[in-house]
């Protein structure tokens, strides 16, 4: 439509302005784009928070998975273009005088662009972290503590918005999103996170509930895709555009396709359910050592170190279905490691040490 073309063309002007005037901040903006990567939720934020507070850690995974699932459905419904290919195909510029946008190794994402998954994932997980931190200060009753709570409230929400704005600017700077797409992503993420503030049932969910949720999310997404395909609507329309207009074919990554994100999230949710309902979790995280600061610090350090090793596991991409299966398994292994395997090993180590001392 004319209105959407005008919105996109104004977005292109903003991208050009950022790429021209904020060149000195390129490394910082690229870093902030990595900060907003939804995959950091599983490899960094979740291991830290789960060992500090299992309720917050569990909520974080649910928010991240459901939020990214909604992001996928919205992307399929909204058919949002990305700047780096839209500017090459639009007829709005006369005499083929389309603006030149610089691309980067992280520009060429293959899924539709609206709403931004990075902005949505970042806002929902940081919303969970900020509200969790503030829940401790709200219990303070005396006047001086109330003043400290207000100061803490202002500080944490300021940090929240600084991070969200930085992530949004970074995504626009690298020409992978229009401004309205990142704004929509931020507020959609906040809505999802706020919804889970009032959903306590996830803390007591059984493994059967995790499996049922996984099946529902997968079947709905696959069914939605197949139904639209029957009526000749290809929901993977963005992949050929990405491959055609990406400046460097090596920057195209199967990990950014819509189904790759879906499989990754379903694996993480299944791994969480498997871990929380395992005997190893009950023995270690519900035992006497679970209250010890030393136990939690060791679990955090070991979890972060172990999860970094997963980054060295490269999944073969030559066969798409094999990639999805192995991606599911790898994603399931990460929360399972944090929730059950690492705490159980630390618990066993501490118990063995205590026996030797006695």
Coordinates of C-alpha atoms in Angstrom, one line a residue, residues 76-292:
X76 CA 3.8 -14.9 9.0
X77 CA 0.6 -12.8 9.3
X78 CA 2.2 -9.4 8.8
X79 CA 4.5 -10.3 5.9
X80 CA 7.0 -7.6 7.0
X81 CA 9.9 -6.8 4.6
X82 CA 13.4 -6.2 5.7
X83 CA 15.2 -3.0 4.5
X84 CA 18.1 -4.7 2.8
X85 CA 15.9 -6.5 0.3
X86 CA 12.9 -4.0 0.2
X87 CA 15.1 -1.2 -1.0
X88 CA 16.2 -3.3 -4.0
X89 CA 12.7 -4.4 -5.1
X90 CA 10.5 -1.4 -4.4
X91 CA 9.3 0.8 -7.3
X92 CA 8.9 3.9 -5.2
X93 CA 12.3 5.3 -6.3
X94 CA 12.4 6.7 -9.8
X95 CA 15.0 5.7 -12.5
X96 CA 16.2 2.9 -10.3
X97 CA 17.9 5.4 -8.0
X98 CA 17.4 3.2 -4.9
X99 CA 19.4 4.2 -1.8
X100 CA 22.5 2.2 -1.0
X101 CA 22.4 0.5 2.4
X102 CA 25.5 -1.1 3.9
X103 CA 25.1 -4.8 4.9
X104 CA 26.9 -6.6 7.7
X105 CA 27.5 -10.3 8.5
X106 CA 24.5 -10.2 10.8
X107 CA 22.2 -8.4 8.4
X108 CA 20.9 -11.2 6.2
X109 CA 18.3 -12.8 8.3
X110 CA 15.9 -14.9 6.2
X111 CA 12.6 -14.6 8.1
X112 CA 10.0 -11.8 7.7
X113 CA 10.9 -8.6 9.5
X114 CA 7.9 -7.6 11.5
X115 CA 7.9 -7.7 14.5
X116 CA 11.6 -7.8 15.4
X117 CA 12.5 -11.0 17.1
X118 CA 15.6 -9.5 18.8
X119 CA 13.7 -6.5 20.1
X120 CA 10.8 -8.8 21.3
X121 CA 13.1 -11.3 22.9
X122 CA 15.2 -8.7 24.6
X123 CA 12.2 -6.7 26.0
X124 CA 10.4 -9.8 27.4
X125 CA 13.4 -11.3 29.1
X126 CA 14.7 -8.0 30.6
X127 CA 11.1 -7.3 31.7
X128 CA 11.2 -10.6 33.6
X129 CA 14.6 -9.8 35.2
X130 CA 13.7 -6.2 36.2
X131 CA 10.3 -7.2 37.7
X132 CA 12.0 -10.1 39.6
X133 CA 14.7 -7.8 41.0
X134 CA 12.1 -5.2 42.1
X135 CA 10.0 -7.9 43.8
X136 CA 12.7 -8.1 46.5
X137 CA 12.7 -4.4 47.2
X138 CA 9.0 -4.0 47.3
X139 CA 8.9 -6.0 50.6
X140 CA 10.9 -3.3 52.4
X141 CA 8.6 -1.5 54.8
X142 CA 10.4 1.3 56.6
X143 CA 10.6 4.8 55.1
X144 CA 14.3 4.7 54.2
X145 CA 13.8 1.4 52.5
X146 CA 10.8 2.8 50.5
X147 CA 13.0 5.6 49.3
X148 CA 15.7 3.1 48.2
X149 CA 13.0 1.1 46.5
X150 CA 11.9 4.1 44.4
X151 CA 15.5 4.8 43.5
X152 CA 16.1 1.2 42.6
X153 CA 12.8 1.2 40.5
X154 CA 14.0 4.3 38.6
X155 CA 17.5 2.9 38.0
X156 CA 16.4 -0.6 36.8
X157 CA 13.7 0.7 34.5
X158 CA 16.2 3.3 33.1
X159 CA 18.6 0.4 32.4
X160 CA 15.8 -1.5 30.8
X161 CA 14.9 1.2 28.4
X162 CA 18.5 2.1 27.6
X163 CA 19.1 -1.6 26.6
X164 CA 15.9 -1.8 24.6
X165 CA 16.6 1.5 22.7
X166 CA 20.2 0.4 22.0
X167 CA 19.1 -3.0 20.7
X168 CA 16.4 -1.3 18.5
X169 CA 18.9 1.2 17.1
X170 CA 21.4 -1.6 16.4
X171 CA 18.9 -3.6 14.4
X172 CA 17.9 -0.6 12.4
X173 CA 21.6 0.4 11.9
X174 CA 22.5 -3.0 10.3
X175 CA 19.5 -2.7 7.9
X176 CA 17.7 -5.8 9.0
X177 CA 14.7 -4.0 10.5
X178 CA 12.6 -0.9 9.9
X179 CA 12.0 1.4 12.9
X180 CA 8.4 0.5 13.3
X181 CA 9.3 -3.2 13.4
X182 CA 11.6 -2.9 16.4
X183 CA 9.1 -0.7 18.2
X184 CA 6.4 -3.3 17.7
X185 CA 8.7 -6.0 18.9
X186 CA 9.5 -4.2 22.2
X187 CA 5.9 -3.6 23.2
X188 CA 4.8 -7.1 22.1
X189 CA 7.6 -8.6 24.3
X190 CA 6.5 -6.6 27.3
X191 CA 2.9 -7.8 26.8
X192 CA 3.9 -11.4 26.7
X193 CA 6.1 -11.0 29.8
X194 CA 3.4 -9.2 31.7
X195 CA 0.9 -12.0 30.8
X196 CA 3.3 -14.5 32.5
X197 CA 3.4 -12.4 35.7
X198 CA -0.1 -13.7 36.2
X199 CA 0.4 -17.3 35.2
X200 CA 1.7 -19.1 38.3
X201 CA 0.7 -22.6 36.9
X202 CA 3.9 -22.8 34.9
X203 CA 5.9 -23.3 38.2
X204 CA 4.1 -26.6 39.0
X205 CA 3.7 -27.9 35.4
X206 CA 4.3 -31.6 35.0
X207 CA 6.3 -33.2 32.2
X208 CA 3.0 -34.1 30.5
X209 CA 2.0 -30.5 30.5
X210 CA 5.4 -29.5 28.9
X211 CA 4.9 -32.2 26.2
X212 CA 1.3 -31.1 25.5
X213 CA 2.4 -27.4 25.2
X214 CA 5.2 -28.4 22.9
X215 CA 2.8 -30.4 20.7
X216 CA 0.2 -27.6 20.6
X217 CA 2.8 -25.0 19.6
X218 CA 4.3 -27.2 16.9
X219 CA 1.0 -28.5 15.5
X220 CA -0.5 -25.0 15.4
X221 CA 2.5 -23.5 13.7
X222 CA 2.8 -26.4 11.2
X223 CA -0.9 -26.5 10.6
X224 CA -1.0 -22.7 10.0
X225 CA 1.8 -23.0 7.5
X226 CA 0.2 -26.0 5.6
X227 CA -3.3 -24.4 5.5
X228 CA -1.9 -21.2 3.9
X229 CA 0.3 -23.2 1.6
X230 CA -2.8 -25.0 0.3
X231 CA -4.4 -21.7 -0.6
X232 CA -1.1 -20.8 -2.4
X233 CA 0.4 -18.5 0.2
X234 CA 4.0 -19.3 0.8
X235 CA 5.1 -18.4 4.3
X236 CA 8.7 -18.9 3.4
X237 CA 8.6 -16.2 0.8
X238 CA 11.3 -14.2 2.5
X239 CA 14.0 -16.9 2.2
X240 CA 14.5 -16.5 -1.6
X241 CA 14.6 -12.7 -1.2
X242 CA 17.2 -12.9 1.5
X243 CA 19.4 -15.2 -0.7
X244 CA 18.9 -13.0 -3.7
X245 CA 19.8 -9.6 -2.1
X246 CA 22.3 -10.5 0.6
X247 CA 25.7 -9.0 -0.3
X248 CA 27.6 -12.1 0.8
X249 CA 26.1 -15.6 0.4
X250 CA 28.2 -16.8 3.4
X251 CA 26.1 -14.5 5.6
X252 CA 22.9 -16.5 4.9
X253 CA 22.4 -18.9 7.8
X254 CA 19.7 -21.6 8.0
X255 CA 19.6 -20.9 11.8
X256 CA 17.6 -17.7 11.0
X257 CA 14.8 -19.4 9.1
X258 CA 11.4 -19.4 10.7
X259 CA 11.3 -23.1 11.4
X260 CA 14.8 -23.1 12.9
X261 CA 13.7 -20.7 15.6
X262 CA 10.5 -22.8 16.3
X263 CA 12.5 -26.0 16.7
X264 CA 15.1 -24.3 18.9
X265 CA 12.5 -23.0 21.3
X266 CA 10.5 -26.2 21.4
X267 CA 13.7 -28.1 22.3
X268 CA 14.5 -25.6 25.1
X269 CA 11.0 -25.9 26.6
X270 CA 11.1 -29.7 26.4
X271 CA 14.6 -29.7 28.0
X272 CA 13.3 -27.5 30.9
X273 CA 10.3 -29.8 31.5
X274 CA 12.5 -32.9 31.4
X275 CA 15.0 -31.3 33.8
X276 CA 12.6 -29.9 36.4
X277 CA 10.7 -33.2 36.6
X278 CA 13.9 -35.4 36.9
X279 CA 15.2 -37.1 40.0
X280 CA 18.5 -35.3 39.6
X281 CA 16.8 -32.0 40.0
X282 CA 14.8 -33.1 43.0
X283 CA 18.0 -34.6 44.7
X284 CA 20.2 -31.6 44.1
X285 CA 18.1 -28.4 43.8
X286 CA 15.6 -29.5 46.4
X287 CA 18.2 -30.9 48.8
X288 CA 20.0 -29.3 51.7
X289 CA 22.8 -28.0 49.5
X290 CA 20.5 -25.9 47.4
X291 CA 20.4 -23.1 50.0
X292 CA 24.1 -22.8 50.2

